[in-house]
Coordinates of C-alpha atoms in Angstrom, one line a residue:
X1 CA 0.0 0.0 0.0
X2 CA 1.5 3.3 -1.0
X3 CA 1.9 6.2 1.4
X4 CA -0.5 9.0 0.7
X5 CA 1.0 12.3 -0.5
X6 CA -0.7 15.7 -0.1
X7 CA 0.1 18.5 -2.5
X8 CA -0.1 22.1 -1.4
X9 CA -2.7 24.2 -3.3
X10 CA -0.8 25.6 -6.3
X11 CA -1.1 29.2 -5.0
X12 CA 0.8 28.3 -1.9
X13 CA 3.8 26.7 -3.6
X14 CA 7.0 28.6 -2.8
X15 CA 9.1 28.8 -6.0
X16 CA 12.3 29.6 -4.1
X17 CA 12.3 26.2 -2.5
X18 CA 11.9 24.2 -5.7
X19 CA 14.8 22.0 -6.6
X20 CA 15.2 20.0 -9.9
X21 CA 16.6 16.5 -9.8
X22 CA 17.3 14.3 -12.8
X23 CA 14.8 11.5 -13.0
X24 CA 15.9 8.2 -14.6
X25 CA 13.3 6.3 -16.7
X26 CA 13.2 2.6 -15.8
X27 CA 12.6 0.6 -18.9
X28 CA 14.6 -1.9 -21.0
X29 CA 16.2 -0.9 -24.3
X30 CA 15.3 -3.7 -26.8
X31 CA 15.5 -4.7 -30.4
X32 CA 15.3 -7.9 -32.3
X33 CA 14.1 -11.1 -30.5
X34 CA 14.2 -9.5 -27.1
X35 CA 11.8 -6.9 -28.3
X36 CA 9.4 -9.5 -29.7
X37 CA 9.5 -11.4 -26.4
X38 CA 8.8 -8.3 -24.5
X39 CA 5.8 -7.5 -26.6
X40 CA 4.5 -11.0 -26.0
X41 CA 4.8 -10.5 -22.2
X42 CA 3.2 -7.1 -22.4
X43 CA 0.1 -8.4 -24.2
X44 CA -0.3 -11.6 -22.1
X45 CA -3.4 -11.1 -19.9
X46 CA -1.8 -11.7 -16.5
X47 CA 1.9 -11.2 -17.1
X48 CA 1.3 -8.0 -19.0
X49 CA -0.8 -6.5 -16.2
X50 CA 1.9 -7.3 -13.6
X51 CA 4.6 -5.9 -15.8
X52 CA 2.8 -2.7 -16.5
X53 CA 2.0 -2.3 -12.8
X54 CA 5.7 -2.8 -12.0
X55 CA 6.9 -0.3 -14.6
X56 CA 4.3 2.3 -13.4
X57 CA 5.5 1.9 -9.9
X58 CA 9.2 2.0 -10.7
X59 CA 8.8 5.2 -12.7
X60 CA 6.7 6.7 -9.8
X61 CA 3.6 7.1 -12.0
X62 CA 1.5 5.3 -9.5
X63 CA 2.9 7.4 -6.7
X64 CA 2.2 10.7 -8.5
X65 CA -1.3 9.8 -9.6
X66 CA -2.9 7.2 -7.3
X67 CA -1.2 7.9 -3.9
X68 CA -1.3 11.7 -4.2
X69 CA -4.1 14.1 -3.2
X70 CA -4.2 16.9 -5.8
X71 CA -6.4 19.8 -4.6
X72 CA -7.1 21.4 -8.0
X73 CA -10.0 20.6 -10.2
X74 CA -9.2 18.8 -13.5
X75 CA -8.3 20.7 -16.7
X76 CA -9.1 18.4 -19.5
X77 CA -8.2 20.9 -22.3
X78 CA -5.8 23.8 -22.1
X79 CA -7.8 26.8 -21.0
X80 CA -6.1 30.2 -21.1
X81 CA -6.9 33.3 -19.2
X82 CA -7.1 36.6 -21.2
X83 CA -3.8 37.7 -22.6
X84 CA -2.3 41.1 -23.3
X85 CA -2.1 41.7 -27.1
X86 CA 1.4 41.3 -28.6
X87 CA 2.9 44.7 -29.5
X88 CA 3.6 45.5 -33.1
X89 CA 1.7 42.6 -34.7
X90 CA -0.7 42.4 -37.6
X91 CA -4.0 40.9 -36.5
X92 CA -5.7 38.7 -39.2
X93 CA -9.4 38.5 -39.5
X94 CA -10.6 35.0 -38.7
X95 CA -12.7 34.9 -41.9
X96 CA -10.0 36.0 -44.2
X97 CA -8.8 33.6 -47.0
X98 CA -5.5 31.8 -46.9
X99 CA -4.3 33.8 -49.8
X100 CA -5.1 37.1 -48.0
X101 CA -3.3 35.8 -44.8
X102 CA -0.2 34.8 -46.6
X103 CA -0.1 38.1 -48.4
X104 CA -0.3 39.9 -45.0
X105 CA 2.5 37.7 -43.7
X106 CA 4.6 38.6 -46.8
X107 CA 4.4 42.3 -45.9
X108 CA 5.9 41.6 -42.5
X109 CA 9.2 40.3 -44.1
X110 CA 12.1 42.5 -45.1
X111 CA 12.3 43.4 -48.8
X112 CA 13.5 40.6 -51.0
X113 CA 16.9 41.0 -52.6
X114 CA 17.5 38.6 -55.5
X115 CA 21.3 39.3 -55.3
X116 CA 21.3 37.6 -51.8
X117 CA 20.0 34.3 -53.2
X118 CA 21.9 31.3 -51.9
X119 CA 23.5 30.1 -55.1
X120 CA 26.7 28.4 -54.1
X121 CA 28.2 26.1 -51.6
X122 CA 30.4 28.9 -50.3
X123 CA 27.4 31.0 -49.4
X124 CA 26.9 31.5 -45.6
X125 CA 23.4 30.1 -45.9
X126 CA 22.2 26.7 -47.2
X127 CA 18.7 26.5 -48.5
X128 CA 16.5 28.1 -51.1
X129 CA 13.7 30.0 -49.5
X130 CA 10.1 30.2 -50.7
X131 CA 10.8 33.7 -52.0
X132 CA 13.8 32.4 -54.0
X133 CA 11.5 30.0 -55.8
X134 CA 8.8 32.7 -56.3
X135 CA 11.4 35.0 -57.9
X136 CA 12.8 32.3 -60.1
X137 CA 9.3 31.5 -61.4
X138 CA 8.3 35.1 -62.0
X139 CA 11.6 35.8 -63.8
X140 CA 11.1 32.7 -65.9
X141 CA 14.4 31.3 -64.8
X142 CA 12.7 28.0 -64.1
X143 CA 9.1 26.7 -64.0
X144 CA 7.4 24.6 -61.4
X145 CA 7.3 21.8 -64.0
X146 CA 11.1 21.9 -64.3
X147 CA 11.5 21.8 -60.5
X148 CA 9.0 18.9 -60.3
X149 CA 11.3 16.8 -62.5
X150 CA 14.3 17.5 -60.2
X151 CA 12.2 16.5 -57.2
X152 CA 10.9 13.3 -58.8
X153 CA 14.5 12.3 -59.6
X154 CA 15.5 13.2 -56.1
X155 CA 12.8 11.0 -54.5
X156 CA 13.8 8.1 -56.7
X157 CA 17.5 8.6 -55.9
X158 CA 16.8 8.7 -52.2
X159 CA 14.8 5.5 -52.5
X160 CA 17.6 3.8 -54.3
X161 CA 20.3 4.8 -51.9
X162 CA 22.2 2.2 -49.9
X163 CA 20.9 2.3 -47.3
X164 CA 17.6 3.6 -48.7
X165 CA 16.0 6.8 -47.4
X166 CA 12.3 6.2 -47.5
X167 CA 11.1 9.8 -47.2
X168 CA 7.6 9.2 -48.6
X169 CA 5.0 6.6 -47.9
X170 CA 2.7 7.6 -50.8
X171 CA 4.0 9.3 -53.9
X172 CA 2.7 9.7 -57.5
X173 CA 5.1 11.3 -60.0
X174 CA 2.1 11.8 -62.4
X175 CA 0.1 13.7 -59.7
X176 CA 3.1 15.9 -59.0
X177 CA 3.6 16.6 -62.7
X178 CA -0.1 17.5 -63.1
X179 CA 0.0 19.9 -60.2
X180 CA 3.2 21.5 -61.4
X181 CA 1.9 21.9 -64.9
X182 CA -1.2 23.7 -63.6
X183 CA 1.0 26.0 -61.6
X184 CA 3.3 26.6 -64.6
X185 CA 0.3 27.5 -66.7
X186 CA -0.8 30.1 -64.1
X187 CA 2.6 31.7 -64.2
X188 CA 2.5 31.8 -68.0
X189 CA -0.9 33.6 -67.8
X190 CA 0.5 36.0 -65.1
X191 CA -2.0 34.7 -62.5
X192 CA -0.2 32.9 -59.7
X193 CA -2.5 32.3 -56.7
X194 CA 0.0 33.5 -54.1
X195 CA 3.6 33.6 -53.1
X196 CA 3.2 29.9 -52.4
X197 CA 2.2 29.0 -55.9
X198 CA 4.6 26.4 -57.2
X199 CA 6.1 25.7 -53.8
X200 CA 6.5 22.0 -53.1
X201 CA 5.5 20.6 -49.7
X202 CA 5.1 17.1 -48.2
X203 CA 2.3 16.2 -45.8
X204 CA 2.8 13.8 -42.8
X205 CA 1.0 10.5 -43.2
X206 CA -1.4 11.2 -40.4
X207 CA -2.9 14.3 -42.2
X208 CA -5.4 13.8 -45.0
X209 CA -4.2 14.8 -48.5
X210 CA -6.5 13.5 -51.2
X211 CA -6.2 11.2 -53.1
X212 CA -3.4 9.7 -51.1
X213 CA -4.5 7.2 -48.3
X214 CA -3.8 8.2 -44.7
X215 CA -2.2 5.2 -43.1
X216 CA -0.5 6.8 -40.1
X217 CA 2.5 4.7 -41.3
X218 CA 0.6 1.5 -40.5
X219 CA 0.0 -1.1 -43.1
X220 CA -3.8 -1.1 -42.6
X221 CA -5.3 2.1 -41.1
X222 CA -6.4 3.4 -44.5
X223 CA -8.7 0.3 -44.8
X224 CA -10.8 1.3 -41.8
X225 CA -10.6 5.1 -42.5
X226 CA -11.0 5.9 -46.2
X227 CA -10.1 9.4 -47.4
X228 CA -12.6 11.5 -49.4
X229 CA -11.1 15.0 -49.1
X230 CA -8.1 17.1 -47.9
X231 CA -7.7 18.0 -44.3
X232 CA -8.6 21.6 -43.6
X233 CA -5.0 22.8 -43.4
X234 CA -4.1 21.0 -46.6
X235 CA -7.0 22.5 -48.4
X236 CA -5.8 25.9 -47.4
X237 CA -2.3 25.2 -48.8
X238 CA -3.8 23.9 -52.0
X239 CA -5.9 27.1 -52.4
X240 CA -2.6 29.1 -52.4
X241 CA -1.1 27.0 -55.2
X242 CA 1.1 24.7 -53.1
X243 CA 2.2 21.5 -54.9
X244 CA 1.7 18.6 -52.6
X245 CA 4.2 15.9 -53.4
X246 CA 2.8 13.1 -51.2
X247 CA 2.6 11.6 -47.7
X248 CA 5.8 11.7 -45.7
X249 CA 7.1 8.8 -43.6
X250 CA 6.6 8.9 -39.8
X251 CA 6.9 6.8 -36.6
X252 CA 3.8 4.5 -36.7
X253 CA 0.7 6.3 -35.4
X254 CA 3.0 9.0 -34.0
X255 CA 3.7 6.8 -30.9
X256 CA 7.5 7.2 -30.8
X257 CA 10.3 9.8 -30.8
X258 CA 12.9 8.2 -33.1
X259 CA 11.2 7.8 -36.5
X260 CA 11.9 4.1 -36.6
X261 CA 9.4 2.3 -38.9
X262 CA 9.9 -1.3 -40.0
X263 CA 6.7 -1.1 -42.2
X264 CA 8.1 1.3 -44.8
X265 CA 11.7 1.6 -43.7
X266 CA 13.3 4.0 -41.2
X267 CA 13.9 7.5 -42.5
X268 CA 17.5 8.5 -42.0
X269 CA 19.0 11.8 -40.9
X270 CA 20.4 13.7 -43.9
X271 CA 23.3 14.9 -41.7
X272 CA 24.4 11.4 -40.8
X273 CA 22.6 8.4 -42.4
X274 CA 23.5 6.1 -39.6
X275 CA 21.4 8.2 -37.2
X276 CA 17.7 8.8 -36.5
X277 CA 15.8 11.8 -37.7
X278 CA 13.7 11.9 -34.5
X279 CA 10.0 11.6 -34.6
X280 CA 7.3 11.2 -35.1
X281 CA 7.4 13.7 -38.0
X282 CA 10.5 12.0 -39.4
X283 CA 9.8 12.2 -43.1
X284 CA 8.7 15.9 -43.1
X285 CA 11.8 17.0 -41.3
X286 CA 14.2 14.9 -43.4
X287 CA 12.7 15.9 -46.7
X288 CA 13.1 19.6 -45.8
X289 CA 16.6 19.1 -44.5
X290 CA 17.6 17.2 -47.6
X291 CA 16.5 20.1 -49.8
X292 CA 13.7 18.3 -51.7
X293 CA 10.8 20.5 -50.3
X294 CA 10.7 24.1 -49.1
X295 CA 8.4 23.1 -46.2
X296 CA 6.2 20.3 -44.9
X297 CA 3.4 19.8 -42.4
X298 CA 3.7 17.6 -39.3
X299 CA 1.8 17.0 -36.2
X300 CA 3.0 17.6 -32.7
X301 CA 1.6 15.8 -29.6
X302 CA 4.8 15.2 -27.8
X303 CA 7.4 17.1 -29.7
X304 CA 6.7 15.4 -33.0
X305 CA 7.4 18.5 -35.0
X306 CA 10.2 20.0 -32.9
X307 CA 12.2 16.9 -32.1
X308 CA 12.9 15.9 -35.7
X309 CA 13.3 19.5 -36.8
X310 CA 16.0 19.9 -34.1
X311 CA 17.8 16.7 -34.9
X312 CA 17.7 17.5 -38.7
X313 CA 18.8 21.1 -38.3
X314 CA 15.6 22.9 -39.6
X315 CA 12.9 25.0 -38.0
X316 CA 9.7 23.6 -36.6
X317 CA 6.7 25.5 -35.1
X318 CA 4.3 24.1 -32.6
X319 CA 1.3 26.5 -32.4
X320 CA -1.0 27.4 -29.5
X321 CA -3.5 24.6 -28.9
X322 CA -6.6 25.6 -31.0
X323 CA -4.8 27.9 -33.3
X324 CA -5.0 25.6 -36.3
X325 CA -7.9 23.4 -37.4
X326 CA -7.2 19.7 -36.8
X327 CA -10.0 18.3 -38.9
X328 CA -8.8 15.7 -41.3
X329 CA -5.9 14.4 -39.1
X330 CA -5.7 11.2 -37.1
X331 CA -5.1 13.1 -33.9
X332 CA -8.1 15.6 -34.3
X333 CA -9.7 14.5 -31.0
X334 CA -6.8 14.9 -28.6
X335 CA -5.9 17.7 -26.2
X336 CA -2.2 17.9 -26.7
X337 CA -1.8 17.7 -30.5
X338 CA -1.5 20.4 -33.2
X339 CA -0.6 20.6 -36.9
X340 CA 2.5 22.7 -37.5
X341 CA 4.9 23.7 -40.3
X342 CA 8.5 22.6 -40.8
X343 CA 10.8 24.6 -43.0
X344 CA 14.5 25.4 -43.5
X345 CA 14.1 29.0 -42.3
X346 CA 11.9 31.0 -39.9
X347 CA 10.7 33.1 -42.8
X348 CA 9.3 30.1 -44.6
X349 CA 7.7 28.8 -41.4
X350 CA 5.9 32.2 -41.0
X351 CA 4.5 32.0 -44.6
X352 CA 3.2 28.5 -44.2
X353 CA 1.8 29.2 -40.7
X354 CA -0.1 32.2 -42.0
X355 CA -1.7 30.0 -44.6
X356 CA -2.9 27.2 -42.3
X357 CA -3.9 29.1 -39.2
X358 CA -7.5 29.4 -38.1
X359 CA -9.2 27.2 -35.5
X360 CA -12.1 24.8 -36.0
X361 CA -15.5 26.2 -34.9
X362 CA -15.5 23.9 -31.9
X363 CA -12.2 25.3 -30.6
X364 CA -12.9 29.0 -31.0
X365 CA -13.7 29.4 -27.3
X366 CA -10.2 28.5 -26.3
X367 CA -9.0 31.8 -27.5
X368 CA 17.6 26.4 -14.5
X369 CA 19.0 23.1 -13.6
X370 CA 16.5 21.7 -16.0
X371 CA 18.2 23.7 -18.8
X372 CA 21.4 21.6 -18.2
X373 CA 19.7 18.2 -17.9
X374 CA 21.2 17.0 -21.3
X375 CA 23.0 13.9 -22.5
X376 CA 25.9 16.1 -23.8
X377 CA 27.1 19.5 -22.5
X378 CA 27.7 20.4 -26.2
X379 CA 23.9 21.2 -26.3
X380 CA 23.6 23.3 -23.1
X381 CA 26.9 25.1 -23.8
X382 CA 25.8 26.0 -27.3
X383 CA 22.4 27.2 -26.2
X384 CA 24.0 29.3 -23.4
X385 CA 26.2 30.9 -26.1
X386 CA 23.2 31.9 -28.1
X387 CA 21.6 33.5 -25.1
X388 CA 24.8 35.5 -24.6
X389 CA 24.7 36.6 -28.2
X390 CA 21.1 37.7 -27.8
X391 CA 22.0 39.8 -24.8
X392 CA 25.0 41.3 -26.5
X393 CA 23.5 42.0 -29.9
X394 CA 19.9 42.8 -29.1
X395 CA 19.9 43.7 -25.5
X396 CA 17.7 40.8 -24.4
X397 CA 17.6 40.3 -20.7
X398 CA 17.8 36.7 -19.5
X399 CA 16.8 35.5 -16.0
X400 CA 16.7 32.0 -14.6
X401 CA 13.2 30.8 -13.8
X402 CA 12.2 27.9 -11.5
X403 CA 9.3 25.6 -12.7
X404 CA 7.8 23.4 -10.0
X405 CA 6.7 19.8 -10.5
X406 CA 8.5 19.1 -13.9
X407 CA 8.5 15.4 -13.3
X408 CA 4.7 15.5 -12.5
X409 CA 4.4 17.3 -15.8
X410 CA 6.0 14.4 -17.7
X411 CA 3.6 12.0 -16.0
X412 CA 0.6 14.1 -16.7
X413 CA 1.5 14.3 -20.4
X414 CA 2.1 10.6 -20.9
X415 CA -1.2 9.8 -19.3
X416 CA -3.0 12.4 -21.4
X417 CA -1.6 11.5 -24.8
X418 CA -1.5 7.8 -23.9
X419 CA -5.1 7.6 -22.7
X420 CA -6.4 9.6 -25.7
X421 CA -4.4 7.5 -28.2
X422 CA -5.5 4.2 -26.6
X423 CA -9.2 5.4 -26.7
X424 CA -9.1 6.4 -30.3
X425 CA -7.4 3.2 -31.4
X426 CA -9.2 0.7 -29.2
X427 CA -12.1 -0.2 -31.6
X428 CA -9.6 -1.1 -34.3
X429 CA -7.3 -2.7 -31.8
X430 CA -9.9 -5.2 -30.6
X431 CA -11.1 -5.8 -34.2
X432 CA -8.0 -7.9 -34.8
X433 CA -5.5 -5.2 -36.0
X434 CA -3.2 -5.3 -33.0
X435 CA -0.8 -7.9 -34.6
X436 CA -0.4 -5.6 -37.6
X437 CA 1.2 -2.9 -35.5
X438 CA 4.9 -2.6 -35.0
X439 CA 6.4 -3.9 -31.8
X440 CA 7.2 -0.6 -30.1
X441 CA 3.7 0.7 -30.9
X442 CA 2.2 -2.4 -29.2
X443 CA 4.4 -1.9 -26.1
X444 CA 3.3 1.7 -25.8
X445 CA -0.4 0.8 -26.2
X446 CA 0.0 -1.9 -23.5
X447 CA 1.2 0.8 -21.2
X448 CA -1.5 3.3 -22.2
X449 CA -4.2 0.7 -21.7
X450 CA -2.9 0.3 -18.1
X451 CA -3.9 3.8 -17.3
X452 CA -7.2 4.1 -15.4
X453 CA -10.0 6.7 -15.5
X454 CA -8.7 8.0 -12.1
X455 CA -5.2 8.3 -13.6
X456 CA -6.6 10.5 -16.4
X457 CA -8.5 12.7 -13.9
X458 CA -5.4 13.0 -11.7
X459 CA -3.3 14.0 -14.7
X460 CA -5.8 16.7 -15.6
X461 CA -5.5 18.1 -12.1
X462 CA -1.8 18.2 -12.5
X463 CA -2.2 20.0 -15.8
X464 CA -4.1 22.8 -14.0
X465 CA -1.3 23.2 -11.4
X466 CA 1.4 23.3 -14.0
X467 CA -0.5 25.7 -16.1
X468 CA -0.8 28.0 -13.1
X469 CA 3.0 27.9 -12.5
X470 CA 3.8 28.8 -16.1
X471 CA 1.3 31.7 -16.2
X472 CA 3.0 33.0 -13.0
X473 CA 6.4 32.8 -14.7
X474 CA 5.0 34.6 -17.8
X475 CA 4.2 37.6 -15.6
X476 CA 8.0 38.2 -15.5
X477 CA 9.3 36.9 -18.8
X478 CA 8.1 37.0 -22.4
X479 CA 9.7 33.7 -23.5
X480 CA 11.0 30.5 -21.8
X481 CA 14.1 29.3 -23.5
X482 CA 15.5 25.8 -23.4
X483 CA 17.4 23.4 -25.6
X484 CA 14.9 21.7 -27.9
X485 CA 16.2 18.2 -27.1
X486 CA 18.4 16.7 -24.4
X487 CA 20.5 14.8 -27.0
X488 CA 21.4 15.0 -30.6
X489 CA 20.4 12.4 -33.2
X490 CA 20.8 8.8 -31.8
X491 CA 22.4 6.1 -33.8
X492 CA 20.1 3.6 -35.6
X493 CA 20.9 0.1 -34.3
X494 CA 21.0 -2.2 -37.3
X495 CA 19.0 -4.8 -35.3
X496 CA 16.1 -2.2 -35.1
X497 CA 15.4 -2.0 -38.8
X498 CA 13.4 -5.2 -39.2
X499 CA 11.4 -5.3 -35.9
X500 CA 11.8 -1.8 -34.5
X501 CA 13.2 -0.6 -31.1
X502 CA 12.0 0.5 -27.7
X503 CA 14.3 2.9 -25.9
X504 CA 12.5 5.0 -23.4
X505 CA 15.8 6.4 -22.0
X506 CA 16.6 8.1 -25.3
X507 CA 12.9 9.1 -25.6
X508 CA 13.3 10.8 -22.2
X509 CA 16.2 12.9 -23.4
X510 CA 14.5 13.7 -26.7
X511 CA 11.3 14.8 -24.9
X512 CA 13.0 16.5 -21.9
X513 CA 12.0 20.0 -22.8
X514 CA 9.3 19.4 -25.3
X515 CA 6.2 18.4 -23.4
X516 CA 5.5 21.7 -21.7
X517 CA 4.1 23.2 -24.9
X518 CA 1.9 20.1 -25.6
X519 CA 0.4 19.6 -22.2
X520 CA -0.3 23.3 -21.7
X521 CA -1.1 24.1 -25.3
X522 CA 1.6 26.8 -25.5
X523 CA 3.3 27.9 -28.8
X524 CA 6.9 26.8 -29.2
X525 CA 9.5 26.8 -32.0
X526 CA 12.8 25.2 -32.5
X527 CA 15.6 27.0 -34.4
X528 CA 18.9 25.4 -35.4
X529 CA 21.8 27.0 -33.6
X530 CA 24.9 24.9 -34.5
X531 CA 26.3 21.4 -34.2
X532 CA 27.9 19.2 -31.5
X533 CA 31.4 17.8 -31.8
X534 CA 30.1 15.0 -34.0
X535 CA 28.6 17.5 -36.5
X536 CA 25.0 16.8 -35.5
X537 CA 22.5 19.6 -35.3
X538 CA 21.5 21.3 -32.1
X539 CA 18.2 23.2 -31.7
X540 CA 17.1 26.0 -29.4
X541 CA 13.5 26.0 -28.2
X542 CA 11.5 29.2 -27.5
X543 CA 8.2 28.7 -25.6
X544 CA 5.7 31.6 -25.6
X545 CA 2.6 32.8 -23.8
X546 CA -0.7 31.5 -25.2
X547 CA -1.4 33.0 -28.7
X548 CA 2.1 34.6 -28.8
X549 CA 3.3 33.1 -32.0
X550 CA 4.4 36.5 -33.3
X551 CA 6.7 37.0 -30.3
X552 CA 8.5 33.6 -30.7
X553 CA 8.7 34.0 -34.4
X554 CA 10.3 37.5 -34.0
X555 CA 12.9 36.2 -31.6
X556 CA 13.5 33.0 -33.6
X557 CA 14.3 35.2 -36.6
X558 CA 16.9 37.0 -34.5
X559 CA 18.4 33.8 -33.3
X560 CA 18.6 32.4 -36.9
X561 CA 20.4 35.6 -38.0
X562 CA 22.9 35.3 -35.2
X563 CA 23.6 31.6 -35.9
X564 CA 23.8 31.8 -39.7
X565 CA 27.5 30.9 -39.8
X566 CA 27.0 28.0 -37.4
X567 CA 24.8 26.0 -39.7
X568 CA 26.0 23.6 -42.4
X569 CA 24.4 21.8 -45.2
X570 CA 23.6 18.1 -44.6
X571 CA 25.9 15.6 -46.2
X572 CA 22.9 14.2 -48.1
X573 CA 21.4 17.1 -50.0
X574 CA 19.6 17.7 -53.3
X575 CA 19.4 21.0 -55.0
X576 CA 16.0 21.2 -56.8
X577 CA 16.1 24.8 -58.0
X578 CA 19.5 24.6 -59.8
X579 CA 19.6 28.3 -60.7
X580 CA 23.2 29.4 -61.1

């Protein structure tokens, strides 16, 4: 019998007494036969229940949820108090069209100078921006159809690499050519739809993009959920002339942080092919980092946009919960997930974000030592250097903040996302599809099914407390800054390629700083700021107040400018614009 714990009411917690201690996740790291055996035990009626009870107890989940009296009422969805308007921002009407919104965003950018295009390997920057493509199209240097052929060749080349780089799960060269030809014709007629006309993007495989099936990187989910139309966010992109190249690879059903996927092959990091991209938006981040697409859409329920963006050296934005419409995605019923853009630069993230923003009608009402808890000090040292540069070059004031109950926050998040995932998948799970899932997905679902209704309510009570602490902190600071991940890209064990891998220790480091924004619905962005001693990308995360996307984008742009000389092109890269 556990000893009952009593939490002080959140208003009585003394921040000055809070101490952060590293917490080790107790779970085996398994691949191959050991992984298959562990799955069998997890799913065995009696043994599985005993094993999950043991793991919950060893990781203090039972202590924090079942043996603790939490005085606050539950918060089942992120609810925000009224916020002060951000200074110097353009407010967009909620009923404005995507083309109008992206045009407004364009006016916020500095004037475009074609002479500053990144046209050589000696240039200090590495990627073609959306405005580079737009200028090339309007000056008739290239056409979308020409770029389409480069991209089609690039996809085929990546698929044929040894080892292969399966960036896309669903791809039709004919469909890409047809979209590109329509865009080329619009330019010939002088009638492009927007600055995004002719811009190539990939869509994560848990977001509907007709006529491609939405599988969630499973082998079967499209059979029980046929697709009839685009997701709302995809429809908005299409209305601006975006060319959608297909469905990007991902960690199966988003239930993992590495991007490992035995079903379609594991997407590899363009900076180092023997390493993971991070997940679950592995394909979207890799396809942008490799130069094949200007941007991509991912989903983020536990860092699934920001983790792979950080590990692949690109920019990923997690918006405020409720800022974008989730209709047409596999995670549209959760309380921690959003759809967000991934791009090579902050500027391009801004343009895509402006296009897709707008809540669903049902969501409209929603309107330290921790910093150094990393696997390698290369990460914290580099992030500290960036903060120093911000202070020196822009006069930013930095102060250390203390956040109580960070370990309780991790517990609250895993119960929330786990319970919601298990609930949405349960009908298909008991219909005989469990054996079709990958082994690590089945392990995660076994744990998630072990959570009780009282666990979910307790987690919701913790969410309210942790929300309160963060809103108190935001009375004194504009942005909370952390490393994006606690480690750079992990190595892919060869034994994981056939059956997958479970490694919750690495997942703990990858998610160390991520879950705040998901559990509390806060906006956050990762910006590449350099590399570790092994040449692997490091990301800096900026977490903002509710609805403060403009503030974090403004600071992200400043960080990007300061770190321009610290980035380098991936070893695996494809130039699809080819304007010299």
